[in-house]
Amino acid sequence: MKLSEIIRHLGGELLGEDCEIVKLAPLSSAQAGEITFLANPKYRRELALSSAACVIVRADMLDEATAPGRSLIVTADPYLYFARVATLLNPVPALRPGIDARAVVDASAKVADSSEIGPLVSVGRGVVIGERCRLYPGVVLGDHVVLGDDVTLYPNVTIYHGCHIGHRVAIHSGTVIGADGFGLAWDKDHWFKIPQTGRVVIEDDVEVGANTTIDRGALSDTVIRAGAKIDNLVQIAHNCEIGEHTAIAGCTGIAGSSKIGARCTLGGAVMMVGHIEIADRTHIGGGTLVSKSIKKADNYASSYPMSTAKDWMANAVHLRHLDRLVDRVKLLEKELLQIKNKEGQAE
Amino acid sequence: MKLSEIIRHLGGELLGEDCEIVKLAPLSSAQAGEITFLANPKYRRELALSSAACVIVRADMLDEATAPGRSLIVTADPYLYFARVATLLNPVPALRPGIDARAVVDASAKVADSSEIGPLVSVGRGVVIGERCRLYPGVVLGDHVVLGDDVTLYPNVTIYHGCHIGHRVAIHSGTVIGADGFGLAWDKDHWFKIPQTGRVVIEDDVEVGANTTIDRGALSDTVIRAGAKIDNLVQIAHNCEIGEHTAIAGCTGIAGSSKIGARCTLGGAVMMVGHIEIADRTHIGGGTLVSKSIKKADNYASSYPMSTAKDWMANAVHLRHLDRLVDRVKLLEKELLQIKNKEGQAE
Amino acid sequence: MKLSEIIRHLGGELLGEDCEIVKLAPLSSAQAGEITFLANPKYRRELALSSAACVIVRADMLDEATAPGRSLIVTADPYLYFARVATLLNPVPALRPGIDARAVVDASAKVADSSEIGPLVSVGRGVVIGERCRLYPGVVLGDHVVLGDDVTLYPNVTIYHGCHIGHRVAIHSGTVIGADGFGLAWDKDHWFKIPQTGRVVIEDDVEVGANTTIDRGALSDTVIRAGAKIDNLVQIAHNCEIGEHTAIAGCTGIAGSSKIGARCTLGGAVMMVGHIEIADRTHIGGGTLVSKSIKKADNYASSYPMSTAKDWMANAVHLRHLDRLVDRVKLLEKELLQIKNKEGQAE
């Protein structure tokens, strides 16, 4: 694709020669025929290393980015522009509509003709599958699951009975939607299982990573709002609600009945207790244990800083006795005050 | 089902009118025809919002729970009673005994006639499957696996060769039982794999969540004792033993050869080192790193408390130098003592 | 197998009678006909409990290990020797070459005749599978995946299109190789997905545990170098590079574009931020949050030490105000200095 074609599709201003682009590449390793971008000024040193045919830049980086034989595309948000170019250059493979003969589709299921149901897929009773869906091998849909249009389910995804998936949702391999929530009541000498009778409802434009688990609700539903993006190995327990356009990075766990607002970001390995609420536009750093509701949008963090094991040992021994250290400081303050008072009297 | 029928099945005392119940609902949103419960007095304010036909309550909440047109069921443990009602109102779908023609069952496997083997299930050589089991599509059983009676394996569960599963066990989708433990010996310039020749043994009445992993033992077995309950995305390494009726919440990881006692609870994201023992009835809070054996049953915790990122920055810088702070306090104490001694001498 | 045969295969010195060995067992429970080992001197007390026919020991433990009727094998590294014996006594089940009739293999795929493709396996277009591979039921290979020789893929493994797997690689059940990295650009009021166009490249002799996820690169590849060993439920994000012979324990998460050196070890539940580099031969303790690059090989740790919940409460309240405590100590030091100065003047 020529740079001029890219500009025609995506806007932006082309400086320098028009030329043919074969692929995208990272700034430092881009070669002739490749397009790259500079979004974060801290990588500007890599400009010198780059043999890219074209660099996507902000107007304020123009002087630095200019080099002989290099074209530039000027745009307000180079990272986003780059994402659009990548989308343009990597179209999704065409659907092959139809149900593979080696898929197992219950006679009562309704599958739109435009959808592709791969081999070794299992579709339960009363399932409804919308237009242009793509189900890869090994996908299992329980009874009465509903998929909207343009849903992509990668290999070995499982969706339990009754769950509801919106339009343009993508779910990656190994992810399990709608398993029973972890609901138990102690009954004298054993745990009694609480039937999990709610569903999982995933709204439009959600993407869920690989090997993630989203449990069905106990009574009401677990809900993932429109545009939310969830990474790999994330656990979302029963009755949670994840707000619109909230992004949750990998290895995060959210206990039951917690409600996360819209447009939040959760770094990796965040752990959130149950029955709390997180305000819209809250940002939580990686590894934070969120132990109570957050009412005010801000950046939050917690995590014990790394050091060498030797330093850690020297330090951690005091960590567990911080209360005693505080008492010692209090005593010192009191005694010092007495001394000062005495001195004051003496003078 | 009528309230009087529920009472007949489960006991408890009915106050107010008998009526037909269609479903269960949370306290705050329950409507006419719905039954709900009040277990935790801190949610008593929601009583006013509730249009439930019937509320399950403890005797000491009777006065607060009474309202015109609302029936009450009085019982000692409303949460457990509610769980039983839910079980009553949501019977498990009937089994469809038989082996689906699109399942792959080795000729040497013994499958009870009362069990249901779904399509796209794979059953290895010498496998034994007890009465009334239900295997959903995508389940894979390695050679010589043994399942007791009334076992439910949800879609895409994998059980490796030789593992032994007791009666009334349920395992949710994506969970892997009996993969090789992480056993390695360093051999000059590379890792040499230690064959993992033990099994996983899961006793009766265990439930395991989705995408959890329980590794086979290296020499002896990994054992999950009767009645234990394990949530999603939990890792249990080789040669661990999980005690009877112990409950383990999501995202927890337990390193090899650790032995957890009976009737313990582990909160989410607990991380436990290997080769330790945890006393019966120990309770471990979410996010705790358990670095040594626990000999005395109690509640345990560890985790750096959350704050705003700004406060965290101001604080964490000192965390790594706590040993120096302690030294400074020691020095202050010594110097203050000298001053006081001098003063004592002076007086 | 006789002890003399073991010696013939693996070297070492036999002390005592030659005899027939049926299996391996842990030191404390080994019986007649069983072989065991003593690698860590701290377990020497278990020698007395052991009825093992043979114990593998280091020369310096000879006196303690000697007992009537017990043979010994003397070797420099008993753990490694034991691993080799285990391998000798537990040969891998023979391959059954050929493609099962119930596998779904695209006509364009090239599968070596010596490989075993189990039932319910799905192999995409243009896939290449080397010699002596074993694919268990439920494995799904996307288009143009390449497998080297002697690759073992356990049930329900998914490998996305275009990924490249080296020789002698083993991947355990439920693991997902090559799902899209978590790449998003914010576009006014929603997330715009960044196409992930790189691959995952896994070099020779790598083993990957169960339910792990390794994402494909955004532009360039995610690379796992030769001999690396990765445990269960590990998340490796897009564009990471894991060095040769590095071992990563379970529940670890590594954010995007991080580069881990060779021969490192990461304990369980390590969390690593993105875009950092870790020096060769670095060892990171379990539960450590790695928040910046490590340039010097050493042992690293971080984690808040466990205590009873009561002690933790007393302590944690001060943790968040450590900066104020430091200020108080500073003030004390200043005031004490003033007092000492005054005294000095007074004397």
GROMACS .gro file of N, CA, C and O in nm, chain A residues 1 104 129 178 204 207 244 265 312 315:
model
   40
    1MET      N    1   0.085  -0.120   0.000
    1MET     CA    2   0.000   0.000   0.000
    1MET      C    3   0.089   0.126   0.000
    1MET      O    4   0.189   0.130   0.069
  104VAL      N    5  -2.074  -3.014   1.598
  104VAL     CA    6  -2.190  -3.078   1.658
  104VAL      C    7  -2.287  -2.968   1.699
  104VAL      O    8  -2.269  -2.903   1.801
  129ILE      N    9  -2.704  -1.782   1.727
  129ILE     CA   10  -2.578  -1.724   1.680
  129ILE      C   11  -2.607  -1.625   1.570
  129ILE      O   12  -2.669  -1.659   1.469
  178GLY      N   13  -1.903  -1.807   3.242
  178GLY     CA   14  -2.026  -1.858   3.301
  178GLY      C   15  -2.014  -1.983   3.386
  178GLY      O   16  -2.117  -2.045   3.418
  204ASP      N   17  -2.159  -0.517   2.400
  204ASP     CA   18  -2.092  -0.502   2.270
  204ASP      C   19  -1.946  -0.458   2.283
  204ASP      O   20  -1.908  -0.388   2.375
  207GLU      N   21  -1.350  -0.725   2.444
  207GLU     CA   22  -1.254  -0.829   2.408
  207GLU      C   23  -1.202  -0.892   2.536
  207GLU      O   24  -1.171  -0.822   2.633
  244GLU      N   25  -1.807   0.043   3.145
  244GLU     CA   26  -1.779   0.065   3.003
  244GLU      C   27  -1.635   0.112   2.980
  244GLU      O   28  -1.587   0.202   3.049
  265THR      N   29  -0.859   0.189   3.451
  265THR     CA   30  -0.756   0.095   3.408
  265THR      C   31  -0.702   0.023   3.531
  265THR      O   32  -0.674   0.085   3.633
  312TRP      N   33   1.634  -0.704   5.167
  312TRP     CA   34   1.496  -0.733   5.204
  312TRP      C   35   1.493  -0.799   5.342
  312TRP      O   36   1.413  -0.764   5.427
  315ASN      N   37   1.547  -0.565   5.620
  315ASN     CA   38   1.438  -0.468   5.629
  315ASN      C   39   1.310  -0.532   5.682
  315ASN      O   40   1.243  -0.478   5.771
   0.00000   0.00000   0.00000
